[in-house]
Short mmCIF file of C-alpha atoms in Angstrom, two decimals:
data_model
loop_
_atom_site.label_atom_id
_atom_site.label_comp_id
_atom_site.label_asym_id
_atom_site.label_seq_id
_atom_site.Cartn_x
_atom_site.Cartn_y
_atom_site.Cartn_z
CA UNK A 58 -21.75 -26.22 43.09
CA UNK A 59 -25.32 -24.99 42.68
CA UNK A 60 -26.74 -24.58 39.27
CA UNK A 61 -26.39 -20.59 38.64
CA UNK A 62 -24.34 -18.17 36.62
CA UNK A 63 -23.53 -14.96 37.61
CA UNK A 64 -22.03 -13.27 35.22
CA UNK A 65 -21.06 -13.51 30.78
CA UNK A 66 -18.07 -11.49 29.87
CA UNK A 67 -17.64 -11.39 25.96
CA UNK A 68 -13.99 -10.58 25.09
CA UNK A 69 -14.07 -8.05 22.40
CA UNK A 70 -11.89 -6.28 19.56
CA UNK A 71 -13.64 -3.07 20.22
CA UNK A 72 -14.46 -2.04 23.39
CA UNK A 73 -16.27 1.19 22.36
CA UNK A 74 -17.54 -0.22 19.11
CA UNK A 75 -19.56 -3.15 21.09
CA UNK A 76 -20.36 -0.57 23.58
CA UNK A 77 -22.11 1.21 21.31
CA UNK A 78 -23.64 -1.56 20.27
CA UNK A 79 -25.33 -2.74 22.91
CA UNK A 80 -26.54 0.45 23.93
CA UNK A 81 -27.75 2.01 20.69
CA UNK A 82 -29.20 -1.26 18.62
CA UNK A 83 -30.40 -3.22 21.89
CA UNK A 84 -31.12 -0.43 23.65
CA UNK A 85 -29.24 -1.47 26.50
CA UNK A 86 -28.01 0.88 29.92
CA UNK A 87 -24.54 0.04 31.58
CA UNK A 88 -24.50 -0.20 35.27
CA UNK A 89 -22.72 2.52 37.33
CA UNK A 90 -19.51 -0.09 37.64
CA UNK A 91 -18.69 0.47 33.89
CA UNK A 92 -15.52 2.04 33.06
CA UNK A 93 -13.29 2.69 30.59
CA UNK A 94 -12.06 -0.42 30.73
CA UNK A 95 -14.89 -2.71 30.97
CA UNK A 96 -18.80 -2.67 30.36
CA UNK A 97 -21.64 -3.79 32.27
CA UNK A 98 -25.09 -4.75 31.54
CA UNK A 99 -27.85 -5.73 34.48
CA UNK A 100 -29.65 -8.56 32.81
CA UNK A 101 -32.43 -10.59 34.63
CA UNK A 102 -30.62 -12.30 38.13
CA UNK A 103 -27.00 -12.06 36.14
CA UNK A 104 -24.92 -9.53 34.01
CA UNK A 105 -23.10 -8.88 30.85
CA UNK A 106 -19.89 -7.84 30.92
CA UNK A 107 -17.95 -6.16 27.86
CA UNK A 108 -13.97 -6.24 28.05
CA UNK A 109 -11.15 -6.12 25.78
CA UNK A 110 -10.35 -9.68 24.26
CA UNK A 111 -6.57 -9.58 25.16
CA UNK A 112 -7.39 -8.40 28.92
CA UNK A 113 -9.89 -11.58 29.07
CA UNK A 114 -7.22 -14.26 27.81
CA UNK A 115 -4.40 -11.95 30.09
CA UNK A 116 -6.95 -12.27 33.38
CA UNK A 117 -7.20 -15.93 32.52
CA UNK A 118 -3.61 -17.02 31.82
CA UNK A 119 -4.34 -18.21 28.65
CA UNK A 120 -2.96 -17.31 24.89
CA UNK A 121 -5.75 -14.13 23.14
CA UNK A 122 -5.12 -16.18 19.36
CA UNK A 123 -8.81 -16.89 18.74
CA UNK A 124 -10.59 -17.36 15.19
CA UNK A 125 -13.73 -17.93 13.44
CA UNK A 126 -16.21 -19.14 14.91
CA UNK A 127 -17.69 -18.47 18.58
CA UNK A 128 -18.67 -21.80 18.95
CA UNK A 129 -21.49 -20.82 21.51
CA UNK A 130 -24.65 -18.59 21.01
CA UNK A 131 -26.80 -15.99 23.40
CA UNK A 132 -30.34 -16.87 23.13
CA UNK A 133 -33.08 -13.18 24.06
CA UNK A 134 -36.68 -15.39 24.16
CA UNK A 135 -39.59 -13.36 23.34
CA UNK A 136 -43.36 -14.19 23.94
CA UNK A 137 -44.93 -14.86 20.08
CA UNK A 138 -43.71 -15.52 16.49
CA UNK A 139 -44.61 -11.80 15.95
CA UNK A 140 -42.53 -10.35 18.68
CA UNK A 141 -39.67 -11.69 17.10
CA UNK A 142 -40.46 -10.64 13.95
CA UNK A 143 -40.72 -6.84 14.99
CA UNK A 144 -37.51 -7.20 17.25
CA UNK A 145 -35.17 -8.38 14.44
CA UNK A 146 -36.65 -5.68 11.92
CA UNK A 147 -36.24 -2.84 14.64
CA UNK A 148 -32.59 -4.83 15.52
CA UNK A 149 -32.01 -4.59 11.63
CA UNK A 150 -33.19 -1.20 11.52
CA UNK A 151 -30.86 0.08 14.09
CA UNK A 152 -27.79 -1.82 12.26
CA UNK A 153 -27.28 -5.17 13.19
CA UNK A 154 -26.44 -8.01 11.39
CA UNK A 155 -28.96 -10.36 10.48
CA UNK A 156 -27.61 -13.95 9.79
CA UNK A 157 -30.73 -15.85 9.36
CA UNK A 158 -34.21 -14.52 8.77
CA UNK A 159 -37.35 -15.11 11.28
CA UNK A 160 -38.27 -18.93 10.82
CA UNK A 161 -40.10 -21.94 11.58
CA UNK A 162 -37.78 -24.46 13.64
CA UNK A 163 -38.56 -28.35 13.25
CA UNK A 164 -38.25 -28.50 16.95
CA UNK A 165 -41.90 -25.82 17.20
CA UNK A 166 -40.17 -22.86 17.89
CA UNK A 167 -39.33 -19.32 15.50
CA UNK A 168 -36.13 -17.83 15.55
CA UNK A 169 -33.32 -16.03 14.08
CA UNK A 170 -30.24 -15.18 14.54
CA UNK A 171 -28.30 -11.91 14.46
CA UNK A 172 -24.62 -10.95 15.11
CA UNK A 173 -22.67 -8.56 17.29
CA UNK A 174 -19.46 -6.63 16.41
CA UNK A 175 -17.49 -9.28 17.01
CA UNK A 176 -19.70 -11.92 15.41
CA UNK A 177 -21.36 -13.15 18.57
CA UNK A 178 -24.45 -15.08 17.98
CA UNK A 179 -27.49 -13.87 19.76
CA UNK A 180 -30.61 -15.72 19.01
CA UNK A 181 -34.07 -13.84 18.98
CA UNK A 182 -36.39 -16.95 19.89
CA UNK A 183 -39.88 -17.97 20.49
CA UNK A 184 -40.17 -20.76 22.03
CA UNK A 185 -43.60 -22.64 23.09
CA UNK A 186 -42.14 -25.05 25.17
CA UNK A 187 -40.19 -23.07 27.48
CA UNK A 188 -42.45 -20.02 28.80
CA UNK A 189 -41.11 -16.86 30.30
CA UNK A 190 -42.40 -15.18 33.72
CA UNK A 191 -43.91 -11.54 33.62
CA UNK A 192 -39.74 -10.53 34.27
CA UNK A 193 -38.70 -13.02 30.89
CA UNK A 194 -37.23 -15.99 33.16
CA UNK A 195 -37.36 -19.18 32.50
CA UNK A 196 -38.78 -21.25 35.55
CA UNK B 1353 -35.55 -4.87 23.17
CA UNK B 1354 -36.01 -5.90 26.99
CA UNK B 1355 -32.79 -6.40 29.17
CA UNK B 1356 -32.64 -9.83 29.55
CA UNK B 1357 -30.83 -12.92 28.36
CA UNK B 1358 -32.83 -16.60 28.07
CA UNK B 1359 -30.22 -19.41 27.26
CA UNK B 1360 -26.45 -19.91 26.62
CA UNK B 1361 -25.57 -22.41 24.18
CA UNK B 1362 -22.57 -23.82 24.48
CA UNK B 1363 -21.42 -25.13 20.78
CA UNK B 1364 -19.07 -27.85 21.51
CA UNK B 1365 -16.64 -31.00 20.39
CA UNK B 1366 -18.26 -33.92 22.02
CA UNK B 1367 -21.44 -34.07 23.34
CA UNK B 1368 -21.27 -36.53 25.84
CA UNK B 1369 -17.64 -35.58 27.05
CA UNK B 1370 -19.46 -32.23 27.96
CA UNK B 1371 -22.56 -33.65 29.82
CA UNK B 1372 -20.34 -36.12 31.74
CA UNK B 1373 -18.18 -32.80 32.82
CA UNK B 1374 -21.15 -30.39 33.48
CA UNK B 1375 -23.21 -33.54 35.72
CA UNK B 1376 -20.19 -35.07 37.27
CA UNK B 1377 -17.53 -32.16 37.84
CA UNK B 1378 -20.44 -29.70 38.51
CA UNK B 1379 -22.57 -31.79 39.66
CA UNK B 1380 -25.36 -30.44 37.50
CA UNK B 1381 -28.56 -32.17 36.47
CA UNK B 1382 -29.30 -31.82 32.56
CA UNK B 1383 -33.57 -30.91 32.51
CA UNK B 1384 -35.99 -33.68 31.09
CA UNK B 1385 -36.28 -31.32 27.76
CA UNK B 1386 -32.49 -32.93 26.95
CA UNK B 1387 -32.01 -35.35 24.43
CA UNK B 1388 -29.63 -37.24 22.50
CA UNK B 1389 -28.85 -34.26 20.62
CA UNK B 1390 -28.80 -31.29 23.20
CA UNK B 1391 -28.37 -31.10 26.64
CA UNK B 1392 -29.71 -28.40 29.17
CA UNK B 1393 -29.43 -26.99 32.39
CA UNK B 1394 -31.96 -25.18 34.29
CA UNK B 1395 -29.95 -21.81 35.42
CA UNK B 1396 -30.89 -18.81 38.00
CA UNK B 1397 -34.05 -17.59 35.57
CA UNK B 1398 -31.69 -18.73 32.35
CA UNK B 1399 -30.60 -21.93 30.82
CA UNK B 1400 -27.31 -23.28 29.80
CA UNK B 1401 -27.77 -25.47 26.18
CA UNK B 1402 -24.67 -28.54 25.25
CA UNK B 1403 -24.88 -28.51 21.40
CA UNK B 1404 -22.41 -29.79 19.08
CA UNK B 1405 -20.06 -27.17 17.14
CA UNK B 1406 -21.32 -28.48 13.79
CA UNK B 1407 -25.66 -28.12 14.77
CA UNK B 1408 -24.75 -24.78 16.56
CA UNK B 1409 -22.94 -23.37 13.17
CA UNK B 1410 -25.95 -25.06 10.88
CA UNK B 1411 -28.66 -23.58 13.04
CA UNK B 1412 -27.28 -20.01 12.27
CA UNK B 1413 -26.13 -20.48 8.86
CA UNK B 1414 -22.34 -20.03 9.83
CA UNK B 1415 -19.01 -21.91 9.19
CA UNK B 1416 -18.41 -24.02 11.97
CA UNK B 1417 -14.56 -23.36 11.73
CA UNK B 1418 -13.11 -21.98 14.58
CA UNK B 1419 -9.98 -22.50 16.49
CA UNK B 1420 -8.21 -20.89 19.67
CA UNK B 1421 -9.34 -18.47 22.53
CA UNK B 1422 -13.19 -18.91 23.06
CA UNK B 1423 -13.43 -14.87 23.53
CA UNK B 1424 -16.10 -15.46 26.46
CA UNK B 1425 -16.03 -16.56 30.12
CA UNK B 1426 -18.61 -17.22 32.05
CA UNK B 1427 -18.68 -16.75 35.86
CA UNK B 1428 -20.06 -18.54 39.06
CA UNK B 1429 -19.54 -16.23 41.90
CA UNK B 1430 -19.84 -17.87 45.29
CA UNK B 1431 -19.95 -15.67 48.82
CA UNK B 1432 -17.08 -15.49 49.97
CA UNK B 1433 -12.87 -15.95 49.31
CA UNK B 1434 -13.15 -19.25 51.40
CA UNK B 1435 -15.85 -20.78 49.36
CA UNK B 1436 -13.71 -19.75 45.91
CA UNK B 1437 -10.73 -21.92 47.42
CA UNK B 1438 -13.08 -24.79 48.38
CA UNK B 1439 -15.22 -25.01 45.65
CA UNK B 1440 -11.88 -24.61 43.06
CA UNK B 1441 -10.42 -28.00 45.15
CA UNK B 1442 -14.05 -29.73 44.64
CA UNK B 1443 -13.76 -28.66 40.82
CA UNK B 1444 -9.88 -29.99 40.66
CA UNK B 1445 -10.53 -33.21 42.68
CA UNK B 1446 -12.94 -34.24 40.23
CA UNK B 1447 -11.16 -33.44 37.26
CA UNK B 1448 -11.42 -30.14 36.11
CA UNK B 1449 -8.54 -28.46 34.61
CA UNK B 1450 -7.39 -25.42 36.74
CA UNK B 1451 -6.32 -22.47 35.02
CA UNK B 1452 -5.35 -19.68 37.42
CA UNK B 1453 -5.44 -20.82 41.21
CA UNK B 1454 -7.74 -18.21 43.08
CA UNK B 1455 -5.83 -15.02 43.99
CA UNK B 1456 -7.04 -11.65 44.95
CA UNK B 1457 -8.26 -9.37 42.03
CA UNK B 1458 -6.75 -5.66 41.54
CA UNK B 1459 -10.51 -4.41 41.74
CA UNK B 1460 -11.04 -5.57 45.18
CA UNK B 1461 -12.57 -9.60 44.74
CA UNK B 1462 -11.11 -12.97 44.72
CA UNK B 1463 -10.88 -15.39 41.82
CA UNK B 1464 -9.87 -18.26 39.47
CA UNK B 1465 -10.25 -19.20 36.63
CA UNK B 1466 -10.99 -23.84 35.30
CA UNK B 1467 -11.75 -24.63 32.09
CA UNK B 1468 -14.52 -27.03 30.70
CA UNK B 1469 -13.64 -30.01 28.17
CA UNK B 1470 -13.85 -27.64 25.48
CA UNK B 1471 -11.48 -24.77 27.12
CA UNK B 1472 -14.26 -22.66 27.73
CA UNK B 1473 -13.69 -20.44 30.39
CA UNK B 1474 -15.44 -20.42 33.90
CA UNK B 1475 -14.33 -17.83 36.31
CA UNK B 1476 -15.05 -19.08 40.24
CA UNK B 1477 -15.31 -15.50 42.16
CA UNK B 1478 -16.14 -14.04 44.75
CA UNK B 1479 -17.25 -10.28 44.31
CA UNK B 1480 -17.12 -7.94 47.63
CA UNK B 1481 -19.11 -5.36 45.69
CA UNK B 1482 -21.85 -7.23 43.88
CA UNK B 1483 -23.27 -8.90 46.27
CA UNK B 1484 -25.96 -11.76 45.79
CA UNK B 1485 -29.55 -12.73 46.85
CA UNK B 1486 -30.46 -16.08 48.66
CA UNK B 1487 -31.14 -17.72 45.15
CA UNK B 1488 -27.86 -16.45 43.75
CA UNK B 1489 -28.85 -13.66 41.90
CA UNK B 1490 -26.88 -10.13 41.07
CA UNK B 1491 -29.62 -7.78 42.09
#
């Protein structure tokens, strides 16, 4: 199996409410493929998909009952300590959720962490130890 | 905010349970970053992070309580339908839980559906209309 992902759908509550999301506070463009039933994002060599939670769990022949927490996070790395300071205060700006402030971390790094719609964790990181390319990948 | 994602962190039970699953199931190789505490895979331009439930909640200043549907899947699309039936038997041979046997999709593709140790979802696909580069990559 080689060591690549193709593809993160989030199963939402809302579909137009994390739709909006996405595209107003991240800034964000769906691909051509979106519908009105599902979302999709062009990220760097994979996508993000949106879709409704129940259609996820139906697609996967499993129960929808979910609650609390999302027991994983999404991690957007930026370049400095300052660049995540301005993202979160423009993310904050444009209505997101901030759960923890920009900080020092004991492993070197700076981050924070803000929430989705749904309460999805995205993590706005610097990290020194793990540099990006000119396109943000990690190599 | 550019768009791109860095690292997935999956937030889970058992540390080592998951590593053994992710290097012998997937046949994955963790990166020399990982430690005793967190576990990581170099991804297409991304990484995928093993963190317990507990430090993933801390880290964001969350309750760690959560229970039921994971509300995410994550997908490894291969290249054809073949290579979704043999890659599904490689997963199942060596232990991984099957969810949905690969069938064809009402959009067109081919797909199934195993679950990791922590019944997070992985979707084996293959997708006629988003096709991939040599390296794997949606495009």
């Amino acid at each position: 199996m080689e060591q690549r992902l193709t593809l993160i759908t989030l199963g939402v509550k809302n579909l137009q409410r994390s739709k909006a999301f996405y595209q107003q506070v991240f800034g964000w463009k769906p691909t051509a493929a979106s519908t009105e039933g599902v979302v999709f994002f062009q990220l760097n060599g994979i996508q993000l998909a949106l879709f409704p939670q129940e259609s996820l769990a139906d697609d996967a022949g499993v129960s929808s009952e979910g609650k609390g927490f999302r027991r994983f996070a999404l991690a957007h790395n930026v370049r400095s300590e300052q660049e995540v300071d301005e993202l979160v205060t423009l993310l904050e700006q444009k209505g997101a959720t901030v759960l923890k402030r920009p900080e020092k971390a004991f492993w070197g790094g700076y981050c924070s962490y803000i929430a989705d719609p749904d309460e999805n964790l995205w993590e706005i990181a610097y990290n020194p130890h793990l540099p990006l390319d000119a396109a943000g990948n990690v190599l």
